[in-house]
Structures are given as C-alpha cells and as structure tokens.
PDB file of C-alpha atoms and ligand atoms in Angstrom:
ATOM      1  CA  MET O   1      10.219 135.668 172.232  1.00  0.00           C
ATOM      2  CA  ALA O   2      13.056 137.159 174.252  1.00  0.00           C
ATOM      3  CA  ASP O   3      14.454 133.866 175.536  1.00  0.00           C
ATOM      4  CA  CYS O   4      14.265 132.010 172.221  1.00  0.00           C
ATOM      5  CA  LEU O   5      17.601 131.282 170.553  1.00  0.00           C
ATOM      6  CA  PHE O   6      16.262 131.439 167.023  1.00  0.00           C
ATOM      7  CA  CYS O   7      14.197 134.598 167.642  1.00  0.00           C
ATOM      8  CA  ASN O   8      17.474 136.150 168.779  1.00  0.00           C
ATOM      9  CA  ILE O   9      19.130 135.005 165.547  1.00  0.00           C
ATOM     10  CA  VAL O  10      16.232 136.496 163.531  1.00  0.00           C
ATOM     11  CA  GLU O  11      16.716 139.795 165.374  1.00  0.00           C
ATOM     12  CA  GLY O  12      20.510 139.719 164.879  1.00  0.00           C
ATOM     13  CA  LYS O  13      21.176 139.615 168.628  1.00  0.00           C
ATOM     14  CA  ILE O  14      22.983 136.279 168.248  1.00  0.00           C
ATOM     15  CA  PRO O  15      25.277 135.823 165.278  1.00  0.00           C
ATOM     16  CA  ALA O  16      24.671 133.196 162.627  1.00  0.00           C
ATOM     17  CA  ARG O  17      26.070 132.472 159.168  1.00  0.00           C
ATOM     18  CA  ARG O  18      23.036 133.630 157.199  1.00  0.00           C
ATOM     19  CA  VAL O  19      22.698 132.234 153.705  1.00  0.00           C
ATOM     20  CA  TYR O  20      19.281 133.653 152.775  1.00  0.00           C
ATOM     21  CA  GLU O  21      16.597 135.923 154.184  1.00  0.00           C
ATOM     22  CA  ASP O  22      13.389 137.566 153.102  1.00  0.00           C
ATOM     23  CA  GLU O  23      10.386 139.147 154.748  1.00  0.00           C
ATOM     24  CA  ARG O  24       9.051 135.832 156.083  1.00  0.00           C
ATOM     25  CA  THR O  25      12.092 133.615 156.657  1.00  0.00           C
ATOM     26  CA  VAL O  26      15.759 133.489 157.630  1.00  0.00           C
ATOM     27  CA  ALA O  27      18.123 130.659 156.676  1.00  0.00           C
ATOM     28  CA  PHE O  28      21.548 130.036 158.208  1.00  0.00           C
ATOM     29  CA  GLU O  29      24.241 127.372 158.495  1.00  0.00           C
ATOM     30  CA  ASP O  30      23.669 124.797 161.248  1.00  0.00           C
ATOM     31  CA  ILE O  31      26.375 125.200 163.911  1.00  0.00           C
ATOM     32  CA  ASN O  32      26.908 121.414 164.039  1.00  0.00           C
ATOM     33  CA  PRO O  33      26.538 120.326 160.397  1.00  0.00           C
ATOM     34  CA  GLN O  34      25.598 116.717 159.655  1.00  0.00           C
ATOM     35  CA  ALA O  35      26.403 117.010 155.931  1.00  0.00           C
ATOM     36  CA  PRO O  36      28.286 119.335 153.563  1.00  0.00           C
ATOM     37  CA  THR O  37      25.027 121.317 153.283  1.00  0.00           C
ATOM     38  CA  HIS O  38      23.133 121.655 156.546  1.00  0.00           C
ATOM     39  CA  VAL O  39      21.057 124.804 156.585  1.00  0.00           C
ATOM     40  CA  LEU O  40      18.183 125.688 158.888  1.00  0.00           C
ATOM     41  CA  ILE O  41      15.223 127.594 157.411  1.00  0.00           C
ATOM     42  CA  ILE O  42      13.093 129.317 160.015  1.00  0.00           C
ATOM     43  CA  PRO O  43      10.086 131.603 159.944  1.00  0.00           C
ATOM     44  CA  ARG O  44      10.672 135.039 161.433  1.00  0.00           C
ATOM     45  CA  LYS O  45       7.433 134.426 163.353  1.00  0.00           C
ATOM     46  CA  HIS O  46       7.915 132.403 166.551  1.00  0.00           C
ATOM     47  CA  ILE O  47       6.193 129.013 166.261  1.00  0.00           C
ATOM     48  CA  ALA O  48       7.469 126.420 168.754  1.00  0.00           C
ATOM     49  CA  GLY O  49       7.393 123.509 166.309  1.00  0.00           C
ATOM     50  CA  LEU O  50       5.329 121.654 163.708  1.00  0.00           C
ATOM     51  CA  LYS O  51       2.811 120.336 166.227  1.00  0.00           C
ATOM     52  CA  GLU O  52       2.233 123.862 167.516  1.00  0.00           C
ATOM     53  CA  ALA O  53       1.573 125.225 164.010  1.00  0.00           C
ATOM     54  CA  GLY O  54      -2.017 125.911 162.961  1.00  0.00           C
ATOM     55  CA  GLU O  55      -3.885 126.210 159.707  1.00  0.00           C
ATOM     56  CA  PRO O  56      -3.065 129.933 159.466  1.00  0.00           C
ATOM     57  CA  ASP O  57       0.582 128.860 159.288  1.00  0.00           C
ATOM     58  CA  ALA O  58       0.029 126.516 156.338  1.00  0.00           C
ATOM     59  CA  GLU O  59       1.320 128.868 153.678  1.00  0.00           C
ATOM     60  CA  LEU O  60       4.367 129.760 155.768  1.00  0.00           C
ATOM     61  CA  LEU O  61       5.236 126.082 156.243  1.00  0.00           C
ATOM     62  CA  GLY O  62       4.994 125.478 152.513  1.00  0.00           C
ATOM     63  CA  TYR O  63       7.038 128.586 151.842  1.00  0.00           C
ATOM     64  CA  CYS O  64       9.869 127.300 154.106  1.00  0.00           C
ATOM     65  CA  GLN O  65       9.972 124.189 151.922  1.00  0.00           C
ATOM     66  CA  LEU O  66      10.275 126.327 148.772  1.00  0.00           C
ATOM     67  CA  VAL O  67      13.106 128.341 150.350  1.00  0.00           C
ATOM     68  CA  ALA O  68      14.901 125.049 151.077  1.00  0.00           C
ATOM     69  CA  ALA O  69      14.410 123.982 147.442  1.00  0.00           C
ATOM     70  CA  LYS O  70      15.803 127.306 146.270  1.00  0.00           C
ATOM     71  CA  ILE O  71      18.921 126.989 148.413  1.00  0.00           C
ATOM     72  CA  ALA O  72      19.405 123.394 147.263  1.00  0.00           C
ATOM     73  CA  ARG O  73      19.180 124.542 143.624  1.00  0.00           C
ATOM     74  CA  GLN O  74      21.674 127.340 144.245  1.00  0.00           C
ATOM     75  CA  ARG O  75      24.113 124.884 145.833  1.00  0.00           C
ATOM     76  CA  GLY O  76      23.820 122.302 143.108  1.00  0.00           C
ATOM     77  CA  ILE O  77      22.724 119.500 145.450  1.00  0.00           C
ATOM     78  CA  GLU O  78      19.544 118.576 143.606  1.00  0.00           C
ATOM     79  CA  GLN O  79      20.808 115.070 142.939  1.00  0.00           C
ATOM     80  CA  GLY O  80      19.587 114.278 146.451  1.00  0.00           C
ATOM     81  CA  TYR O  81      18.746 116.205 149.538  1.00  0.00           C
ATOM     82  CA  ARG O  82      16.340 116.009 152.471  1.00  0.00           C
ATOM     83  CA  THR O  83      14.135 118.503 154.281  1.00  0.00           C
ATOM     84  CA  VAL O  84      13.297 117.503 157.853  1.00  0.00           C
ATOM     85  CA  TYR O  85      11.335 118.690 160.842  1.00  0.00           C
ATOM     86  CA  ASN O  86      12.318 116.990 164.068  1.00  0.00           C
ATOM     87  CA  VAL O  87       9.096 117.113 166.078  1.00  0.00           C
ATOM     88  CA  GLY O  88       9.338 116.733 169.849  1.00  0.00           C
ATOM     89  CA  PRO O  89      12.174 115.631 172.102  1.00  0.00           C
ATOM     90  CA  GLY O  90      11.690 111.975 171.096  1.00  0.00           C
ATOM     91  CA  ALA O  91      12.692 112.916 167.562  1.00  0.00           C
ATOM     92  CA  GLY O  92      15.613 115.018 168.679  1.00  0.00           C
ATOM     93  CA  GLN O  93      14.024 118.478 168.639  1.00  0.00           C
ATOM     94  CA  SER O  94      16.232 120.601 170.824  1.00  0.00           C
ATOM     95  CA  VAL O  95      15.300 124.138 169.784  1.00  0.00           C
ATOM     96  CA  PHE O  96      11.646 125.097 170.171  1.00  0.00           C
ATOM     97  CA  HIS O  97      11.370 127.598 167.318  1.00  0.00           C
ATOM     98  CA  LEU O  98      10.216 125.879 164.132  1.00  0.00           C
ATOM     99  CA  HIS O  99      13.138 125.070 161.853  1.00  0.00           C
ATOM    100  CA  LEU O 100      13.365 123.089 158.687  1.00  0.00           C
ATOM    101  CA  HIS O 101      16.637 121.227 158.202  1.00  0.00           C
ATOM    102  CA  LEU O 102      18.030 121.177 154.654  1.00  0.00           C
ATOM    103  CA  ILE O 103      20.595 118.359 154.503  1.00  0.00           C
ATOM    104  CA  GLY O 104      22.517 117.325 151.424  1.00  0.00           C
ATOM    105  CA  GLY O 105      25.783 117.180 149.551  1.00  0.00           C
ATOM    106  CA  ARG O 106      26.426 113.546 150.474  1.00  0.00           C
ATOM    107  CA  ASP O 107      24.632 110.219 150.086  1.00  0.00           C
ATOM    108  CA  LEU O 108      21.722 109.982 152.479  1.00  0.00           C
ATOM    109  CA  ARG O 109      20.541 106.647 153.873  1.00  0.00           C
ATOM    110  CA  TRP O 110      16.970 105.586 154.597  1.00  0.00           C
ATOM    111  CA  PRO O 111      15.521 105.176 157.157  1.00  0.00           C
ATOM    112  CA  PRO O 112      17.265 107.836 159.219  1.00  0.00           C
ATOM    113  CA  GLY O 113      18.227 106.830 162.770  1.00  0.00           C
TER     114      GLY O 113
HETATM  115  P1  AMP P 201      16.732 120.135 166.318  1.00  0.00           P
HETATM  116  O1  AMP P 201      17.608 119.133 167.011  1.00  0.00           O
HETATM  117  O2  AMP P 201      15.903 119.588 165.202  1.00  0.00           O
HETATM  118  O3  AMP P 201      15.959 120.959 167.280  1.00  0.00           O
HETATM  119  O4  AMP P 201      17.733 121.101 165.578  1.00  0.00           O
HETATM  120  C1  AMP P 201      18.387 122.153 166.201  1.00  0.00           C
HETATM  121  C2  AMP P 201      19.559 122.461 165.401  1.00  0.00           C
HETATM  122  O5  AMP P 201      20.013 123.763 165.718  1.00  0.00           O
HETATM  123  C3  AMP P 201      20.743 121.526 165.618  1.00  0.00           C
HETATM  124  O6  AMP P 201      21.091 120.872 164.388  1.00  0.00           O
HETATM  125  C4  AMP P 201      21.822 122.425 166.140  1.00  0.00           C
HETATM  126  O7  AMP P 201      23.115 122.062 165.703  1.00  0.00           O
HETATM  127  C5  AMP P 201      21.410 123.770 165.629  1.00  0.00           C
HETATM  128  N1  AMP P 201      21.858 124.923 166.405  1.00  0.00           N
HETATM  129  C6  AMP P 201      21.806 125.108 167.757  1.00  0.00           C
HETATM  130  N2  AMP P 201      22.267 126.303 168.081  1.00  0.00           N
HETATM  131  C7  AMP P 201      22.604 126.912 166.916  1.00  0.00           C
HETATM  132  C8  AMP P 201      23.149 128.190 166.611  1.00  0.00           C
HETATM  133  N3  AMP P 201      23.462 129.115 167.548  1.00  0.00           N
HETATM  134  N4  AMP P 201      23.403 128.475 165.307  1.00  0.00           N
HETATM  135  C9  AMP P 201      23.135 127.592 164.339  1.00  0.00           C
HETATM  136  N5  AMP P 201      22.599 126.390 164.579  1.00  0.00           N
HETATM  137  C10 AMP P 201      22.348 126.048 165.856  1.00  0.00           C
HETATM  138 ZN1   ZN P 202      11.530 131.909 168.531  1.00  0.00          ZN
END
C-alpha cells in the first residue's frame, strides 16, 4: 500500500535499521525503543493488524514468531523476552501494518500497562 509506513520500509523507500530479512518478513529496530532490544518483525505482505488477518495468514503469523525467536537467540536475550501484538487503538496500535514487537534485554514486569 502506497501510503503505509511499513510497506514503504519493506520497499526501501523509507530507511530503517534492518536486522533481518527474508522472502516473507523484514525486521528492524523500533525508532522509539522501550528496551535494549526492541525489534519489529513485519510480513512483507500488507495486513492491517491481527484482527484483519485470516486463516490463510496463519503460517505467516507463526513464522513471524519464529523470526522473533531467532533474533532473540542471536542477541542472547533468551533469559526473558516478550513478543507482542498491540491490536487496535485501545491497545496502543499506531501503525496499521501488522508488526510483532520483540522486547527484551531487561527485566519485564507483568501485567504490562
Ligand atoms: P504500535 O504502537 O504497536 O502500532 O507500534 C508501532 C511502533 O512502530 C512503535 O513502537 C513506534 O515506535 C514504531 N515506529 C514508528 N515509526 C517507525 C519507523 N519509521 N521506524 C521504526 N519504528 C517505527
Ligand atoms: Zn503496509
């Protein structure tokens, strides 16, 4: 989608600090990190968010989780990290291209705010 920030990052039209990419996903550093590791894993395919995903996207959603686990392993943060989808404005979703937050590298409290 032409007016989607993260589609533009996928296409290289807007710069991002990429940390991983493959044929299905791109991962990059969050511009406003909430922890020493704060990476966003996104599908190259535009999906607005988790509630807009359908059953044909099931494998892609699971794959994003595995990419997050791979990055966490590479960064040595497996002692404790979190993968999060913020779904809808009430949960703080501000970019409407599906993105999985990988947050770690510090102690994480529960429940989140
Ligand atoms: P959410 O609030 O779940 O929609 O998450 C959107 C995330 O995207 C926030 O954590 C922002 O800091 C991050 N973000 C917004 N613009 C950019 C950008 N240009 N590059 C990297 N991260 C961004
Ligand atoms: Zn998009």
